Short mmCIF file of C-alpha atoms in Angstrom, two decimals:
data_model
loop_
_atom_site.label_atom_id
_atom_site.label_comp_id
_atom_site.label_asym_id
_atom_site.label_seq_id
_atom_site.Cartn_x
_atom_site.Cartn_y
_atom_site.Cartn_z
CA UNK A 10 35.60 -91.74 -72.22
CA UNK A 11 38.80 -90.08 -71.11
CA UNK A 12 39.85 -87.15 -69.57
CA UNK A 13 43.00 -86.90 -71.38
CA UNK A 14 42.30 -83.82 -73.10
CA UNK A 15 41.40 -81.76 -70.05
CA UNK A 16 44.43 -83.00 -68.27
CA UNK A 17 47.31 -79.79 -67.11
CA UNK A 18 51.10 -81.98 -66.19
CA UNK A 19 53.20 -80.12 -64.13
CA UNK A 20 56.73 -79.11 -65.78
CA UNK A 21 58.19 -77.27 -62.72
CA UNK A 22 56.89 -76.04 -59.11
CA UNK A 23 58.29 -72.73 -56.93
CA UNK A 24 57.50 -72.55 -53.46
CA UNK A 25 56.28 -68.70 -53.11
CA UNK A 26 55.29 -68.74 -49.13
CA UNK A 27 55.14 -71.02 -46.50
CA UNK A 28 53.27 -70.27 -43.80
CA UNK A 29 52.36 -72.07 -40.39
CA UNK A 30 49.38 -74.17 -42.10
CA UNK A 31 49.18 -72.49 -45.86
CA UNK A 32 51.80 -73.25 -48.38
CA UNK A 33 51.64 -71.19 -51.79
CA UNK A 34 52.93 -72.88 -55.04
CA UNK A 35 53.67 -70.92 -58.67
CA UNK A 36 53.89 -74.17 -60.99
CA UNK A 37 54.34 -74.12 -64.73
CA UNK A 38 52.11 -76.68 -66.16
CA UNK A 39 52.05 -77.81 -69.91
CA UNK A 40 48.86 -77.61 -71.17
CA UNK A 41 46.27 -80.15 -73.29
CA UNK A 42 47.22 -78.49 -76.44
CA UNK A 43 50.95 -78.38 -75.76
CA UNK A 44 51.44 -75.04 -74.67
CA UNK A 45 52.43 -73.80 -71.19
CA UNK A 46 51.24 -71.39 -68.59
CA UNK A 47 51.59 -70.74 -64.91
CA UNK A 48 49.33 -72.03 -61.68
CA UNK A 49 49.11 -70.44 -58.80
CA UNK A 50 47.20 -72.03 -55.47
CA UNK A 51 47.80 -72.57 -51.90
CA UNK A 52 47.92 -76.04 -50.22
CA UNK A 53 45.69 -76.50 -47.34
CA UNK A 54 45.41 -79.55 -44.97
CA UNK A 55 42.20 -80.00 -44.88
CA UNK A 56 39.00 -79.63 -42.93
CA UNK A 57 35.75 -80.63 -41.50
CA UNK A 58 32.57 -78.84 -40.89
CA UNK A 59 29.67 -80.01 -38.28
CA UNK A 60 25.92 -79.75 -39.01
CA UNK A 61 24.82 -79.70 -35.18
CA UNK A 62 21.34 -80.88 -34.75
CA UNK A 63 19.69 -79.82 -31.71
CA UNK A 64 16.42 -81.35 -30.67
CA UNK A 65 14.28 -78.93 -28.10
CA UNK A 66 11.93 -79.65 -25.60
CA UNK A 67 9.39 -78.87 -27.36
CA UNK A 68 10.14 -81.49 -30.15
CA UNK A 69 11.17 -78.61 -32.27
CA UNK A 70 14.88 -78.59 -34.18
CA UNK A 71 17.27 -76.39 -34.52
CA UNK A 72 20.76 -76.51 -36.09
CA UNK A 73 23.81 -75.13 -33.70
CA UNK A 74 25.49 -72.09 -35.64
CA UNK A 75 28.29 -69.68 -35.22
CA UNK A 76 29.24 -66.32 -35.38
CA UNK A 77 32.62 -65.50 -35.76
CA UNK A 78 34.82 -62.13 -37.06
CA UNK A 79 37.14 -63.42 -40.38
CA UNK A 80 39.49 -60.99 -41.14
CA UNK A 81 40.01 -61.30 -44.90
CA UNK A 82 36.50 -60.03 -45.34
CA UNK A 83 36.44 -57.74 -42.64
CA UNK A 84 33.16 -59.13 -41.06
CA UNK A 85 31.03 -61.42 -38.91
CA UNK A 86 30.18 -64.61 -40.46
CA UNK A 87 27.43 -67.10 -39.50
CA UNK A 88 29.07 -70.11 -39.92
CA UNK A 89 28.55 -74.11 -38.96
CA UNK A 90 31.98 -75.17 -36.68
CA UNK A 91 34.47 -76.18 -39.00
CA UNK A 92 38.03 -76.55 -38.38
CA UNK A 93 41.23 -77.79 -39.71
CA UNK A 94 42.56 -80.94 -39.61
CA UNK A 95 46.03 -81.17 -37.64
CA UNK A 96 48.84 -83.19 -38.68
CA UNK A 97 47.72 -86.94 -39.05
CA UNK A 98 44.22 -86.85 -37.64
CA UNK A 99 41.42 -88.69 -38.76
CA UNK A 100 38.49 -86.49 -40.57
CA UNK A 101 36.09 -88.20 -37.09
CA UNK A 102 38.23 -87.26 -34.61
CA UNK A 103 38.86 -83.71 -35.85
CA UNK A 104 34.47 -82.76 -36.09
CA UNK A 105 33.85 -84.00 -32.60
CA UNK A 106 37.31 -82.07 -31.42
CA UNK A 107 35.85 -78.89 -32.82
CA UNK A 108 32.36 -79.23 -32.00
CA UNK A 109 33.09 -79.26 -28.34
CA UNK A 110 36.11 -77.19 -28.86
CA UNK A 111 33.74 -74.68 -30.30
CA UNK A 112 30.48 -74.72 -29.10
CA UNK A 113 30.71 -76.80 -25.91
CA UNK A 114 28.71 -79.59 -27.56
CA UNK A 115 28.73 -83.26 -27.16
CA UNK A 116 27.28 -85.51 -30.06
CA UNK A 117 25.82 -89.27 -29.26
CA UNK A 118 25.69 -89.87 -32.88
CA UNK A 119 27.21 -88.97 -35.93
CA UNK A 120 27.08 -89.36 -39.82
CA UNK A 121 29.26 -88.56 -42.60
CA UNK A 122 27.52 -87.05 -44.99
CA UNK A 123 30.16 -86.21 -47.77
CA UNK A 124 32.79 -84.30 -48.47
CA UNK A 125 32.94 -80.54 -50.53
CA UNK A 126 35.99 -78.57 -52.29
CA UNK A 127 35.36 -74.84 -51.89
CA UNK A 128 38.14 -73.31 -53.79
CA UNK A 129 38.99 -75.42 -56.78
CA UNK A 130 40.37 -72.87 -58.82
CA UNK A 131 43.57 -71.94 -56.48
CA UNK A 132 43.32 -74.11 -53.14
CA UNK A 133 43.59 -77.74 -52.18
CA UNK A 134 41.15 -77.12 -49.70
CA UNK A 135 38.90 -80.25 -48.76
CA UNK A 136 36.14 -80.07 -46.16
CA UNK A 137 34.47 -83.46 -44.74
CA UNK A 138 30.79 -82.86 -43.85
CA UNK A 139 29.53 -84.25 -41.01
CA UNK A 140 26.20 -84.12 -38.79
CA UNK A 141 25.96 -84.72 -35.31
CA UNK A 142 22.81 -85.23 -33.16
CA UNK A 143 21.72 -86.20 -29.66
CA UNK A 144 23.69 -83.14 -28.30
CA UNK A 145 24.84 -82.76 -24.75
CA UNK A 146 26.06 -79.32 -23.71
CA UNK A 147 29.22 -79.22 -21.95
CA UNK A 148 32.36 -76.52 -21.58
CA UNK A 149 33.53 -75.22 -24.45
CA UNK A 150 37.45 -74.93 -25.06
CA UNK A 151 38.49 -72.51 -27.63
CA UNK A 152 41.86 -71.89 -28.70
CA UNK A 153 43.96 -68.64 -27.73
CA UNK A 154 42.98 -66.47 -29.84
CA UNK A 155 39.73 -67.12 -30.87
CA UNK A 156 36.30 -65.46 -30.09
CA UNK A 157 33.04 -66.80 -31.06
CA UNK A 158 29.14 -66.57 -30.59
CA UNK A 159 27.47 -69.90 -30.63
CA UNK A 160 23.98 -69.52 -31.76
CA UNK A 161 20.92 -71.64 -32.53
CA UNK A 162 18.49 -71.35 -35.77
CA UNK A 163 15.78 -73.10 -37.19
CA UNK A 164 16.37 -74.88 -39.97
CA UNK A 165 13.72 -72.44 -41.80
CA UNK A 166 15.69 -69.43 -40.56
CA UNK A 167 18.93 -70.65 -41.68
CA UNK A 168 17.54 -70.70 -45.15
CA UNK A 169 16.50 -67.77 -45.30
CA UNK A 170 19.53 -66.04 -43.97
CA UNK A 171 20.82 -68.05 -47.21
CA UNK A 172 18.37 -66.49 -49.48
CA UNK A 173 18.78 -63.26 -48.01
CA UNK A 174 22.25 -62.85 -47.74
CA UNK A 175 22.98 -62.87 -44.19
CA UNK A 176 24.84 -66.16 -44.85
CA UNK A 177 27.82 -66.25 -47.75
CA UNK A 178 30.33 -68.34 -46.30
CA UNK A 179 30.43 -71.35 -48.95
CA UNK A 180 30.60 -74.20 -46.70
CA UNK A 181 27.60 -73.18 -44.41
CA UNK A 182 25.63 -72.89 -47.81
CA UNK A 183 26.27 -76.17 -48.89
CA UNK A 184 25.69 -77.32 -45.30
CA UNK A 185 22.19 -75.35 -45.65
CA UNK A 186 21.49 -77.44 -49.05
CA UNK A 187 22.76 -80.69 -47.07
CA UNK A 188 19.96 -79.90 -44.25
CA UNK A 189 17.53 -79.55 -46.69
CA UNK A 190 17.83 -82.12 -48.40
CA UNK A 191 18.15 -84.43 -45.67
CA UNK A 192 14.90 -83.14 -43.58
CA UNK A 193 13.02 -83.57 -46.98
CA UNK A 194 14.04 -86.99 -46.94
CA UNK A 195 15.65 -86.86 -50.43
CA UNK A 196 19.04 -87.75 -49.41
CA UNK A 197 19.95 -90.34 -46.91
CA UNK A 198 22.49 -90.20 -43.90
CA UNK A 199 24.13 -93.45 -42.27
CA UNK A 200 23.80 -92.50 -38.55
CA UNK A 201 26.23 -94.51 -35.86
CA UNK A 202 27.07 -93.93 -31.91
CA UNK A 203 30.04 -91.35 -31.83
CA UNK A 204 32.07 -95.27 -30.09
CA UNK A 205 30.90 -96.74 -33.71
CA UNK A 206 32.23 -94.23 -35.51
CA UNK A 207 35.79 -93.80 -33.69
CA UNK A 208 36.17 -97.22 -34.01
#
């Protein structure tokens, strides 16, 4: 089978703003039946989310959230860390830069778990998915500029912010589905020492 007759070919491509990390494009793309129209999207460098697992005491888990004020929706999100990459760093070195960036934390181990798209229709956006375990709390390290809570949930309450709509931020709900999945035992995560990993 072949894709060919979904496929859009560029024809020309306009720079419309370039910003200090997002680019916007207008491109004129010929189209699977010949004819042409116009694309608009915004390039993005990519990024990486965390899942922070954080075993208690009292043998009980809980997952390492935060909360965080994003403008373009006017409102406080509960979010996982995520962060962008910066020019030329690996997708590794970029999750355990924000995690302790972020929220202080330290990870002993870590597994990549995939890898998500969140805005096909007008962003290059990518977003490695990563979870981290056998956290150590340390100093966190935020960037000028930015103000954030760092919270803890179960993974039970998480969900059910999902269901209910306390949580809409797209990459913490596939990071919720990722959870579940993985505490059910349904899908599998490759877990290595954060030295493994780097290396």
């Amino acid at each position: 089978m072949t894709d060919r007759h979904l496929i859009e070919t560029q024809q020309s491509s306009q720079v419309v703003f370039k910003g200090r990390f997002l680019h916007a494009f207008q491109d004129t793309v010929e189209l699977p039946d010949g004819s042409s129209t116009v694309r608009e999207y915004v390039v993005h460098p990519g990024a990486v989310m965390v899942i922070p697992l954080l075993q208690i005491e009292d043998g009980s888990l809980r997952v390492v959230l935060e909360r965080q004020f994003r403008y373009p929706v006017d409102r406080v999100m509960v979010e996982f860390p995520a962060g962008k990459l910066d020019a030329g760093e690996v997708s590794f070195a970029c999750a355990k830069r924000e995690l302790q960036e972020e929220t202080g934390y330290y990870a002993a181990e870590w597994a990549r778990a995939g890898q998500m798209h969140p805005v096909i229709a007008y962003s290059t956006e990518f977003i490695d998915i990563w979870f981290a375990r056998g956290l150590v709390c340390g100093q966190r390290h935020l960037d000028a500029g930015e103000f954030l809570d760092v919270i803890t949930a179960s993974p039970s309450e998480l969900l059910q912010w999902c269901s209910d709509g306390r949580v809409t931020d797209a990459k913490t709900l596939v990071g919720a589905l990722w959870l579940q999945n993985v505490l059910n035992g349904v899908w599998n995560l490759n877990w290595q020492s954060a030295d493994a990993v780097g290396g």
